[in-house]
Coordinates of C-alpha atoms in Angstrom, one line a residue:
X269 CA 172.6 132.5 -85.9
X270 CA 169.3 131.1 -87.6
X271 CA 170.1 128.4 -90.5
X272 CA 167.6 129.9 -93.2
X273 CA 168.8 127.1 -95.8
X274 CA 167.6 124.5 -93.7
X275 CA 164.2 126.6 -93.4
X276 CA 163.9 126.9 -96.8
X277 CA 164.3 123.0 -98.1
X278 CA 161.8 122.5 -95.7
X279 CA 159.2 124.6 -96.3
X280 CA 159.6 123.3 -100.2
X281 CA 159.1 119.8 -99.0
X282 CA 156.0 120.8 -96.8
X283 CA 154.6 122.5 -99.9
X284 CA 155.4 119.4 -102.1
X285 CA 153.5 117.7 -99.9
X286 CA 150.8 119.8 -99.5
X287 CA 150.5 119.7 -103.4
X288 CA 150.4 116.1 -103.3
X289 CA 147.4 115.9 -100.8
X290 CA 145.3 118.3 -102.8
X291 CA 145.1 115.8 -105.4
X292 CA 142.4 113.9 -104.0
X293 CA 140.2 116.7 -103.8
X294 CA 140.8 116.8 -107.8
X295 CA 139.9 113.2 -108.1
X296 CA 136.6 113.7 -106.2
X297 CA 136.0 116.7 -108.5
X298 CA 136.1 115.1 -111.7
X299 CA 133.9 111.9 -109.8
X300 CA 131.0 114.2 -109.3
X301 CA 131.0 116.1 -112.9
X302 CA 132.2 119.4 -111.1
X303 CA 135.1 121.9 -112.4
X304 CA 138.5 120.6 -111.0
X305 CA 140.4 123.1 -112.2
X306 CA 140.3 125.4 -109.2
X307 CA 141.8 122.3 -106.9
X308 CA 144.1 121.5 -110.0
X309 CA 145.8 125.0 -110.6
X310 CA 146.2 125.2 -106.5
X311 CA 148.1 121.9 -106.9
X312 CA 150.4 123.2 -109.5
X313 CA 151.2 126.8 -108.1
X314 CA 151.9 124.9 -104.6
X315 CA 153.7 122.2 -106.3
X316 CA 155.9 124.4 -108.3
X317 CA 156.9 126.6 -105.7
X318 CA 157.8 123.8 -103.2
X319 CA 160.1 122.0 -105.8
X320 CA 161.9 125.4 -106.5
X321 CA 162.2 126.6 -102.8
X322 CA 163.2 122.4 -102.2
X323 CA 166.3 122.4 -105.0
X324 CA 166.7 126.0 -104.6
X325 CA 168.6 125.1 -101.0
X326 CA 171.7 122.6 -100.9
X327 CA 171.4 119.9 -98.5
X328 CA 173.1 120.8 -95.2
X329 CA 175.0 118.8 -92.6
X330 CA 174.0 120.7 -89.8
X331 CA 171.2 119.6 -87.3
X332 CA 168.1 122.0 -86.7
X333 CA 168.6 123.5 -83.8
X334 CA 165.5 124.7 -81.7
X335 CA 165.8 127.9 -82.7
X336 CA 165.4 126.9 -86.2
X337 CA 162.5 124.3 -85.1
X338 CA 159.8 126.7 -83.7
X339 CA 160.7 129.4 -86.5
X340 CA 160.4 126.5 -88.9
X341 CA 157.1 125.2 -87.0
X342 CA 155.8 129.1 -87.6
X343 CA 156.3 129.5 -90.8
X344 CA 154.7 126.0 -91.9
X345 CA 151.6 127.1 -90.6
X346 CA 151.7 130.5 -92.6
X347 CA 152.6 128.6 -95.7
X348 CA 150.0 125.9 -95.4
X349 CA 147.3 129.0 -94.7
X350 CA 148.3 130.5 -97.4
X351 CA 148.5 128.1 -100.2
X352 CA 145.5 126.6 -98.7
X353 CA 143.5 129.1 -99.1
X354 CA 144.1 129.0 -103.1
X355 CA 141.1 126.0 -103.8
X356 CA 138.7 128.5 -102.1
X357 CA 139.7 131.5 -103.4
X358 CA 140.5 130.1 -107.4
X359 CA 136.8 128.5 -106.9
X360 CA 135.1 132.0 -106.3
X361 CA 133.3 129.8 -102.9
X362 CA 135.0 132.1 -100.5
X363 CA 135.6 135.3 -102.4
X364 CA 137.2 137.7 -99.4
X365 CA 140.7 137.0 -97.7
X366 CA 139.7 137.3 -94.2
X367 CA 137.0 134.6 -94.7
X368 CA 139.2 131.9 -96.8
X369 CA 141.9 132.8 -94.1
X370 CA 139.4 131.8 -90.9
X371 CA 138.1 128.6 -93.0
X372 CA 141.7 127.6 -94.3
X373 CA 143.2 128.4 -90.4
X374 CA 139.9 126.6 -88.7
X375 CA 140.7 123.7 -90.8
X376 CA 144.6 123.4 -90.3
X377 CA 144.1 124.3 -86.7
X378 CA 141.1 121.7 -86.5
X379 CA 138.8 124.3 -84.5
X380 CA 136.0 123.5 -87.3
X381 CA 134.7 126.9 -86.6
X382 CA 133.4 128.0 -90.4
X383 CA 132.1 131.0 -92.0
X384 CA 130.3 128.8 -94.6
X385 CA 126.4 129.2 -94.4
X386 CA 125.5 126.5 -96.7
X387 CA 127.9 123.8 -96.4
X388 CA 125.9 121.5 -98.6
X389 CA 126.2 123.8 -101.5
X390 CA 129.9 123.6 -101.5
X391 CA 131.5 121.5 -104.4
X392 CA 132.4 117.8 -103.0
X393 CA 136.5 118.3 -104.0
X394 CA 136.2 121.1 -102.1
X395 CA 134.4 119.8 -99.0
X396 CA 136.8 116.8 -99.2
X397 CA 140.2 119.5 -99.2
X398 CA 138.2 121.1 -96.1
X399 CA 138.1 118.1 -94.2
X400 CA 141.6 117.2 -95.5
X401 CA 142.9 120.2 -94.0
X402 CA 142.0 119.3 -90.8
X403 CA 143.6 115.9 -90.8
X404 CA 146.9 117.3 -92.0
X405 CA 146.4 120.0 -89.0
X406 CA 145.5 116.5 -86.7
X407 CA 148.7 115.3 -85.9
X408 CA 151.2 117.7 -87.3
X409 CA 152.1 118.4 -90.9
X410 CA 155.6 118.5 -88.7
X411 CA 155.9 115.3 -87.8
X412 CA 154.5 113.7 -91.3
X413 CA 157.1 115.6 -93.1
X414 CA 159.5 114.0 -90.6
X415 CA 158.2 110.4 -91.3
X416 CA 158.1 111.0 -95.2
X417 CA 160.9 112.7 -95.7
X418 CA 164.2 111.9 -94.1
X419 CA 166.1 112.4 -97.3
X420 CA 166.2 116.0 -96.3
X421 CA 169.4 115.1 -94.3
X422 CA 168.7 117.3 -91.1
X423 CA 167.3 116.3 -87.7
X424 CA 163.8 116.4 -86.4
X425 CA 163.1 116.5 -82.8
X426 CA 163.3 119.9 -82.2
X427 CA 160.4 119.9 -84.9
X428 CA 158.7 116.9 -83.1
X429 CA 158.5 118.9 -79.8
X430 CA 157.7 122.0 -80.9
X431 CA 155.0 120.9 -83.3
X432 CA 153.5 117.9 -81.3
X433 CA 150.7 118.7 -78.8
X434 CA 150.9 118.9 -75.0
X435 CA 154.3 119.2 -72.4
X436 CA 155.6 116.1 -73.6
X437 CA 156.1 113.8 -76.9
X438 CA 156.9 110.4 -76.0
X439 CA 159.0 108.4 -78.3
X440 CA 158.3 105.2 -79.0
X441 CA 161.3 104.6 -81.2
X442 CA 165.0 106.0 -80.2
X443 CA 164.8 107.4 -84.0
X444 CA 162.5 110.5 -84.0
X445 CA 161.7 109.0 -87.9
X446 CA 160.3 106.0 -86.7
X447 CA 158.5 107.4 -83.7
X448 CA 156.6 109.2 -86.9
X449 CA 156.0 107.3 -88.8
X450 CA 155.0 104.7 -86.0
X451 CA 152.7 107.3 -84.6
X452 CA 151.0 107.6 -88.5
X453 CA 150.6 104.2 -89.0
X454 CA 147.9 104.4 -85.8
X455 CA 146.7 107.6 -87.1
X456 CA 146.2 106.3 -90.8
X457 CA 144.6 103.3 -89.5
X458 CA 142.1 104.4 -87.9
X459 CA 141.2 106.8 -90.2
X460 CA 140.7 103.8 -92.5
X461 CA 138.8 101.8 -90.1
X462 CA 136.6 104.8 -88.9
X463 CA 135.9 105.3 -92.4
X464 CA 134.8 101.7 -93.2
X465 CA 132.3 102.0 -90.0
X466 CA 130.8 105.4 -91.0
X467 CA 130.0 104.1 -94.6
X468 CA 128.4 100.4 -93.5
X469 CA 126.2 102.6 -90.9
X470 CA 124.7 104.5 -93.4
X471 CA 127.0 107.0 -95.1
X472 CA 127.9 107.4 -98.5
X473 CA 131.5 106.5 -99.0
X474 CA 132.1 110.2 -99.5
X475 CA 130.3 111.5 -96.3
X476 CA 132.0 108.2 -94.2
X477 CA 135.7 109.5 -95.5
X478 CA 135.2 113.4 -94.8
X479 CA 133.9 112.3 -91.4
X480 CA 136.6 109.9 -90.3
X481 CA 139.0 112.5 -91.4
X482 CA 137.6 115.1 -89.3
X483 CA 137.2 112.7 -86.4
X484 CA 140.4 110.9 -86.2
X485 CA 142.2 115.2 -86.1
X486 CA 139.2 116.1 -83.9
X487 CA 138.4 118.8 -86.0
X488 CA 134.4 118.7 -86.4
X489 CA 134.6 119.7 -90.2
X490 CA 131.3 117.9 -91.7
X491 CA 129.5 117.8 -95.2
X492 CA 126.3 118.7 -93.7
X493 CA 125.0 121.6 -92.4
X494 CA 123.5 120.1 -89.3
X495 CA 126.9 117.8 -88.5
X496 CA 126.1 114.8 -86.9
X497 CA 123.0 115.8 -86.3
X498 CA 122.5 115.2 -89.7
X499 CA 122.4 111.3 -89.5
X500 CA 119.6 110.0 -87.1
X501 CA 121.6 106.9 -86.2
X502 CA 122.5 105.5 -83.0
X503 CA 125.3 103.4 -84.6
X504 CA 126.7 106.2 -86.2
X505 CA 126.9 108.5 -83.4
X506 CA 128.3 105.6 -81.3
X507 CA 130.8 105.2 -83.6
X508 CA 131.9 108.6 -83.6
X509 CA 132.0 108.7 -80.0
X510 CA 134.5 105.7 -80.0
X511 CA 136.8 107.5 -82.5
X512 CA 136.5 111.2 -81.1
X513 CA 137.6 109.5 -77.7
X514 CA 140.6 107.6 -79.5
X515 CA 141.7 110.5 -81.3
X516 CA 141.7 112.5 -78.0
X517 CA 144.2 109.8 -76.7
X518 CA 147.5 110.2 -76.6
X519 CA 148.9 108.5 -79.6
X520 CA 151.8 106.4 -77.8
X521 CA 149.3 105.1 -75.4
X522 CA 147.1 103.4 -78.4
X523 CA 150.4 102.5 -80.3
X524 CA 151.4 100.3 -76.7
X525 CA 148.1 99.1 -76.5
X526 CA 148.0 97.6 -80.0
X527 CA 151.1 96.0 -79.7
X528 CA 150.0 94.0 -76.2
X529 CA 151.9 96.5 -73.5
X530 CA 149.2 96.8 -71.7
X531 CA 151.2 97.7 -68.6
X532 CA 152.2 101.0 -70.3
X533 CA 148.7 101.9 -71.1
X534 CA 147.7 101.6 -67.6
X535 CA 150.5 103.5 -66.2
X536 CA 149.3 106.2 -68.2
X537 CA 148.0 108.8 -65.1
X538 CA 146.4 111.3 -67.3
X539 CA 144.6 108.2 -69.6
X540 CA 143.0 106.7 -66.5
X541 CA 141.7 110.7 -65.3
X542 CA 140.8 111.5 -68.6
X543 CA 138.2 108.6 -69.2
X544 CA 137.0 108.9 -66.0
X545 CA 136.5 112.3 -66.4
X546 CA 134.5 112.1 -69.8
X547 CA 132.5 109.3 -68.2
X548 CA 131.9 111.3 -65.1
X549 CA 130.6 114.5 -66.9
X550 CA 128.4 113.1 -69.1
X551 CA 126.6 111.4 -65.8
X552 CA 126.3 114.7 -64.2
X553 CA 124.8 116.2 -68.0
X554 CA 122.7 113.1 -67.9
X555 CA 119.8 113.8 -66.1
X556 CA 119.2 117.7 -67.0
X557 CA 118.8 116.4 -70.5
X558 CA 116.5 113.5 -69.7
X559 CA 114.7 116.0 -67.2
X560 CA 114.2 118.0 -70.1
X561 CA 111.9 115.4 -71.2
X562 CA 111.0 114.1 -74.8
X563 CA 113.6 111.8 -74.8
X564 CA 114.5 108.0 -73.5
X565 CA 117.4 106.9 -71.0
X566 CA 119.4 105.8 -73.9
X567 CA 119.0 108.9 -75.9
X568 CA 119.7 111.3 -73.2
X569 CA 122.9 109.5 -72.2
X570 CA 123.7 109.4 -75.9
X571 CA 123.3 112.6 -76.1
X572 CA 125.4 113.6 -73.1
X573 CA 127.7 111.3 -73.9
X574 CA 128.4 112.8 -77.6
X575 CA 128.6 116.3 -76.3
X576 CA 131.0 116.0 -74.0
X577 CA 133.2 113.7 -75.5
X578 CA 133.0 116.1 -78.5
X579 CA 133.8 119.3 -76.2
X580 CA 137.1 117.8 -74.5
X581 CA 138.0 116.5 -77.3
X582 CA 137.9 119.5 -79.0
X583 CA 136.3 117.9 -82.0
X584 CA 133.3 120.0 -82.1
X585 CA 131.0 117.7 -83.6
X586 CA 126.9 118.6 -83.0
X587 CA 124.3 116.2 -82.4
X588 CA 122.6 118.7 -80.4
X589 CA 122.3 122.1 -78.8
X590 CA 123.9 122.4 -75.3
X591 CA 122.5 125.9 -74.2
X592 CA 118.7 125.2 -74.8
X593 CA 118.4 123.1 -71.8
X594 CA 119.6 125.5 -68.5
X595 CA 122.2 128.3 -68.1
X596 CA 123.8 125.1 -66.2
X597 CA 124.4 123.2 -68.3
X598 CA 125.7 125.8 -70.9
X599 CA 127.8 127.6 -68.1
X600 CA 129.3 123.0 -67.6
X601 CA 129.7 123.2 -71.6
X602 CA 131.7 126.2 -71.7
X603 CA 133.8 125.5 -68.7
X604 CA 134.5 122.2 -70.7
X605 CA 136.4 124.7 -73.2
X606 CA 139.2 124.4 -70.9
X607 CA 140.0 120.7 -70.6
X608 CA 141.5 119.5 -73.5
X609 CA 142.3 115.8 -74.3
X610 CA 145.6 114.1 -73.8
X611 CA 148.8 115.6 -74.3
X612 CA 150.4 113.3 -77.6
X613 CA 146.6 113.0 -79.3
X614 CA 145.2 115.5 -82.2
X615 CA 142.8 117.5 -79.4
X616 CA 143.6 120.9 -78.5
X617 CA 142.7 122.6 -75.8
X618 CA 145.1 122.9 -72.2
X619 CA 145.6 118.8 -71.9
X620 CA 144.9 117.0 -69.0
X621 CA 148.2 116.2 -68.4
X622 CA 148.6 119.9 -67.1
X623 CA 145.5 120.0 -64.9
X624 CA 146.7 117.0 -63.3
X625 CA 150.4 118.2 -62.7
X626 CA 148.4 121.4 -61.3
X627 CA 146.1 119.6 -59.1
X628 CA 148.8 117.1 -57.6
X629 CA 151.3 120.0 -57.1
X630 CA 148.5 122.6 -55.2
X631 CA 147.8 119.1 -53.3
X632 CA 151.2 118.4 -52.3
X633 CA 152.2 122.8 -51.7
X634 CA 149.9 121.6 -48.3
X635 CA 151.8 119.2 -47.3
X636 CA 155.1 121.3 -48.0
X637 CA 153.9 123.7 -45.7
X638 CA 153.2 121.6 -43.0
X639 CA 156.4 119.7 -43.7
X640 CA 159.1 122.8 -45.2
X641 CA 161.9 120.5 -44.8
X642 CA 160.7 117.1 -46.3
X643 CA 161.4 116.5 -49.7
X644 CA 157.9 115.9 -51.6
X645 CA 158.0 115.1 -55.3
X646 CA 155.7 114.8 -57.4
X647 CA 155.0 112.0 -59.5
X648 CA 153.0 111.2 -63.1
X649 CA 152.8 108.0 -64.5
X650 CA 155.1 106.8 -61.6
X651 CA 158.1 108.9 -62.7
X652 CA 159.1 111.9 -60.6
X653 CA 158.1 115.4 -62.4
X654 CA 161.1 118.4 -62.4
X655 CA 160.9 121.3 -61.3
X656 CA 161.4 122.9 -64.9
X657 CA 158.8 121.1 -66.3
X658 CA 156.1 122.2 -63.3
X659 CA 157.2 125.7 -63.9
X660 CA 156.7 125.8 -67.7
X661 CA 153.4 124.4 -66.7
X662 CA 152.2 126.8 -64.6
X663 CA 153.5 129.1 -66.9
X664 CA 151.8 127.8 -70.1
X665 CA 148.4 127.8 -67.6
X666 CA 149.1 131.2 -66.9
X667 CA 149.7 132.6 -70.0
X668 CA 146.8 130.8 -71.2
X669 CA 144.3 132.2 -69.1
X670 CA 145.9 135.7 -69.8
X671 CA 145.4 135.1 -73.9
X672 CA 141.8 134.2 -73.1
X673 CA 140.9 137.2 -71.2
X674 CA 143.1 139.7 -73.1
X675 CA 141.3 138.0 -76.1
X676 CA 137.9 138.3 -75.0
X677 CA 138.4 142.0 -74.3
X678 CA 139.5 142.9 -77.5
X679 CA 136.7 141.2 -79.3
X680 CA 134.2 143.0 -76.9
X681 CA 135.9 146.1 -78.0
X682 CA 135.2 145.7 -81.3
X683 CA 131.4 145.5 -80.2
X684 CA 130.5 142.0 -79.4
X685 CA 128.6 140.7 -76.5
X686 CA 130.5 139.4 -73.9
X687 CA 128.9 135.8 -74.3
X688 CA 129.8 135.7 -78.1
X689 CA 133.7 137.4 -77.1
X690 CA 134.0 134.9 -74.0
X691 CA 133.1 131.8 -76.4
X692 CA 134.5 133.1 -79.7
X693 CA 137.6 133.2 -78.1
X694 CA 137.7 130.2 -75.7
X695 CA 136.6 128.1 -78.5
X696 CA 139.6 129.2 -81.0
X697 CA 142.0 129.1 -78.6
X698 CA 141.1 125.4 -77.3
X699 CA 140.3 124.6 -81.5
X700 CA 137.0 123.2 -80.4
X701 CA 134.7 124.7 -83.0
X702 CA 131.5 125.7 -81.2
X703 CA 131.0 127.9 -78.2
X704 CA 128.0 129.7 -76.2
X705 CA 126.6 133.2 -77.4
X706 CA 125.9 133.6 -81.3
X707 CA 128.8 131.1 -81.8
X708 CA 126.7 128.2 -79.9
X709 CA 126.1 124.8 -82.4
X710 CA 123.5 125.7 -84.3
X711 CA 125.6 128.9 -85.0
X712 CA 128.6 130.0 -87.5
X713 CA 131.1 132.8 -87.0
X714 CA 130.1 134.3 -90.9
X715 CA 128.7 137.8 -89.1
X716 CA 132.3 138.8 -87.6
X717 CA 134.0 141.4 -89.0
X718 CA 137.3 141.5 -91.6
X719 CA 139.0 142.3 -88.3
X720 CA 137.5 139.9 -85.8
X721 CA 138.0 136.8 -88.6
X722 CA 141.7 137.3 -88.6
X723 CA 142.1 138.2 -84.7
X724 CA 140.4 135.0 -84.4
X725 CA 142.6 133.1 -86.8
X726 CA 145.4 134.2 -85.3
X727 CA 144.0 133.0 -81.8
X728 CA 143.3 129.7 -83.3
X729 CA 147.0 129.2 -84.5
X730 CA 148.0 130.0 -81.1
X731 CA 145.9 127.7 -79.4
X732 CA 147.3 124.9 -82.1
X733 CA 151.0 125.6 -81.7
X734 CA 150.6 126.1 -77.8
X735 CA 151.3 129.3 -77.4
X736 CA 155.1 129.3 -76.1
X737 CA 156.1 127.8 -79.8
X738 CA 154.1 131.1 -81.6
X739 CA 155.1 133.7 -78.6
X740 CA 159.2 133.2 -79.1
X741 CA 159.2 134.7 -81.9
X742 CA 157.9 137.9 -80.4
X743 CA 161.2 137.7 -78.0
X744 CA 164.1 139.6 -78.5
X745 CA 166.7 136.9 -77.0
X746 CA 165.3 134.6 -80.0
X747 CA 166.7 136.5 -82.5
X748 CA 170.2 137.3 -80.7
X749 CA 173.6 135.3 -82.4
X750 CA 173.8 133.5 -78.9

């Protein structure tokens, strides 16, 4: 039997604090002389209806149960679509459902795919609630609810597991409360140091703060229409680089690297493959982009560098357009769709903590069938993986691939060309932003149908909750009394 009293206080706290993170984009509003009133009546509609759902519910001594946790994981997202949607919407910017659904979803979901053909002609409160949905989408409204608000009375790691990103959340505190808040501290700070580097390099203090937001969730969500691009600067681009590549880390590995256990950080399997992964591509991208010609040693690796990091990242920041050097490097970009960063960070995408546990495990089937009777396990990080945990791996992978192609059929169906359907889709469902066809960087996804903007909403929500926390739902056994 599902709890929906503890559903409900919850979902009134989540809209409380929702409310309270819209404020800044009031603030901003009234800085630059526009109308905050859209942004301010949004606040007070969210805000009222989260205090009455929140006192509406009596606190409750039971736990949440993981039943309750992925319906409660769900719903959060609809509710944080829906209400943010009401700055665009109440502004007149965004005037149709389907588009202020794909902006407020690509935000939350931190694809930083965007219907918005003029980006610089938005109102600055409402730029900085765009790139403020993203970073509350970074690393999981979920778990900052958790962190904030414990007087709610009722567990949380079934919400920390079904909301955080990748096959495993590492605690780094036995209480799940600390663990968040722990985790938030890293995720605040260097949102605030990212933010001081952007601005001394060159950005106004607006542009540095909407960018470190948007870099530190790995969302891509700029103020200008040609993202990074946008700023000619070496430093800057550097910067972002350092940041996209942080925020693509899994969190618990920079929280025991900050406080000086080192050994933990290097027992990290999946950290040590995934830089040398990052590094690795962007030598092989390298020299096509130098061979292209026009451009120095530094530049070209910078530029290679930038993309790729960006890609696996599943930030989705541009700096420049992958598909106009060979069908090569495009086909390299697009295959670089299916990465991911590190399970525990803010990316999307599969994780390469799952391509690793799939690579070690086809290794070692080899072995097993030279040897059927020796016992082979197979370890991460030095500790042996389970059975159960390989299985819902495989699974997940499978399932994955299935969305994707299921996904790009139907979006071909509705008269799209299989490059636009193959990278529409792959970019949603990894939340990367940019893709190959007429959604490549220098494009947007504004000439989709009604139809194709919410099928590709709903693909981005999938990709964010990781399918299996999204699918449930769809079971019958999920809603059965036992």
């Amino acid at each position: 039997m599902i709890h929906f009293k503890e559903i409900g206080k919850i979902m009134g706290a989540l809209l409380v604090l929702i409310a309270l993170l819209m404020l800044p984009g009031v603030i901003f509003s009234l800085h630059f002389d526009e109308d905050p009133w859209p942004i301010l009546s949004s606040v007070v509609i969210t805000m009222v209806i989260g205090v009455t759902l929140f006192f509406s519910f009596s606190k409750q001594d039971q736990n949440i149960r993981k039943r309750e946790g992925y319906l409660i994981v769900a719903l959060s997202w609809v509710f944080m679509a829906g209400f943010g949607m009401l700055p665009y919407i109440l502004s007149n910017q965004i005037v149709s459902f389907e588009d202020a659904l794909f902006e407020t979803m690509s935000g939350l979901t931190t694809t930083g795919a965007t219907i918005l053909t003029d980006i610089e002609a938005m109102p600055k409160g409402l730029l900085f609630w765009r790139s403020m949905t993203q970073w509350i989408g970074g690393l999981g409204i979920i778990v900052l609810t958790v962190a904030i608000f414990p007087l709610l009375g009722i567990g949380g790691i079934e919400l920390f597991v079904a909301e955080s990103p990748g096959p495993t959340s590492d605690k780094v505190h036995p209480r799940i409360s600390e663990t968040a808040k722990r985790l938030w501290y890293v995720y605040v700070g260097l949102t605030f140091l990212a933010t001081i580097l952007y601005w001394v390099g060159g950005m106004t203090f607006f542009d540095a703060i909407n960018h470190a937001l948007t870099t530190l969730a790995t969302g891509g969500f700029s103020t200008k229409n040609n993202s990074m691009a946008y700023y000619d600067s070496a430093f800057i681009q550097y910067v972002a680089i350092i940041f996209m590549f942080l925020a693509g880390t899994n969190f618990t590995v920079i929280y025991f690297g900050l406080i000086g256990k080192f050994k933990r950080v290097l027992k990290s399997d999946e950290f040590k493959v995934y830089s040398l992964a990052l590094l690795g591509i962007a030598i092989v991208l390298y020299y096509p982009i130098f061979a292209h010609g026009g451009v120095s040693h530094e530049l070209a690796f910078r530029k290679s560098l930038f993309q790729v990091v960006s890609i696996v990242t599943t930030t989705g920041f541009v700096t420049d357009d992958y598909t106009q050097y060979s069908e090569g490097v495009t086909f390299i970009c697009f295959m670089l769709l299916f990465l991911g960063g590190s399970a525990g960070s803010t990316a999307g995408g599969i994780k390469f903590v799952r391509h690793l546990t799939f690579i070690k495990n086809s290794w070692l089937e080899f072995k097993r069938l030279v040897h059927p009777r020796a016992i082979v396990p197979l370890m991460i990080n030095g500790d042996r993986v389970t059975g159960r945990i390989i299985t819902h791996i495989m699974n997940f992978l499978l399932i994955y691939l299935l969305t994707f192609v299921l996904g790009s059929l139907a979006l071909s169906l509705m008269g799209y060309d299989l490059a636009t359907s193959l990278g529409a889709v792959a970019t949603s469902l990894a939340n990367v932003g940019p893709g190959i066809g007429r959604v490549g960087p220098e494009d947007n996804f504004a000439f989709f149908s009604p139809a194709a903007k919410i099928f590709l909403s709903v693909i981005m929500l999938l990709g964010r909750l990781e399918l299996f926390t999204l699918l449930i739902l769809f079971t019958p056994f999920f809603w059965r009394a036992n």
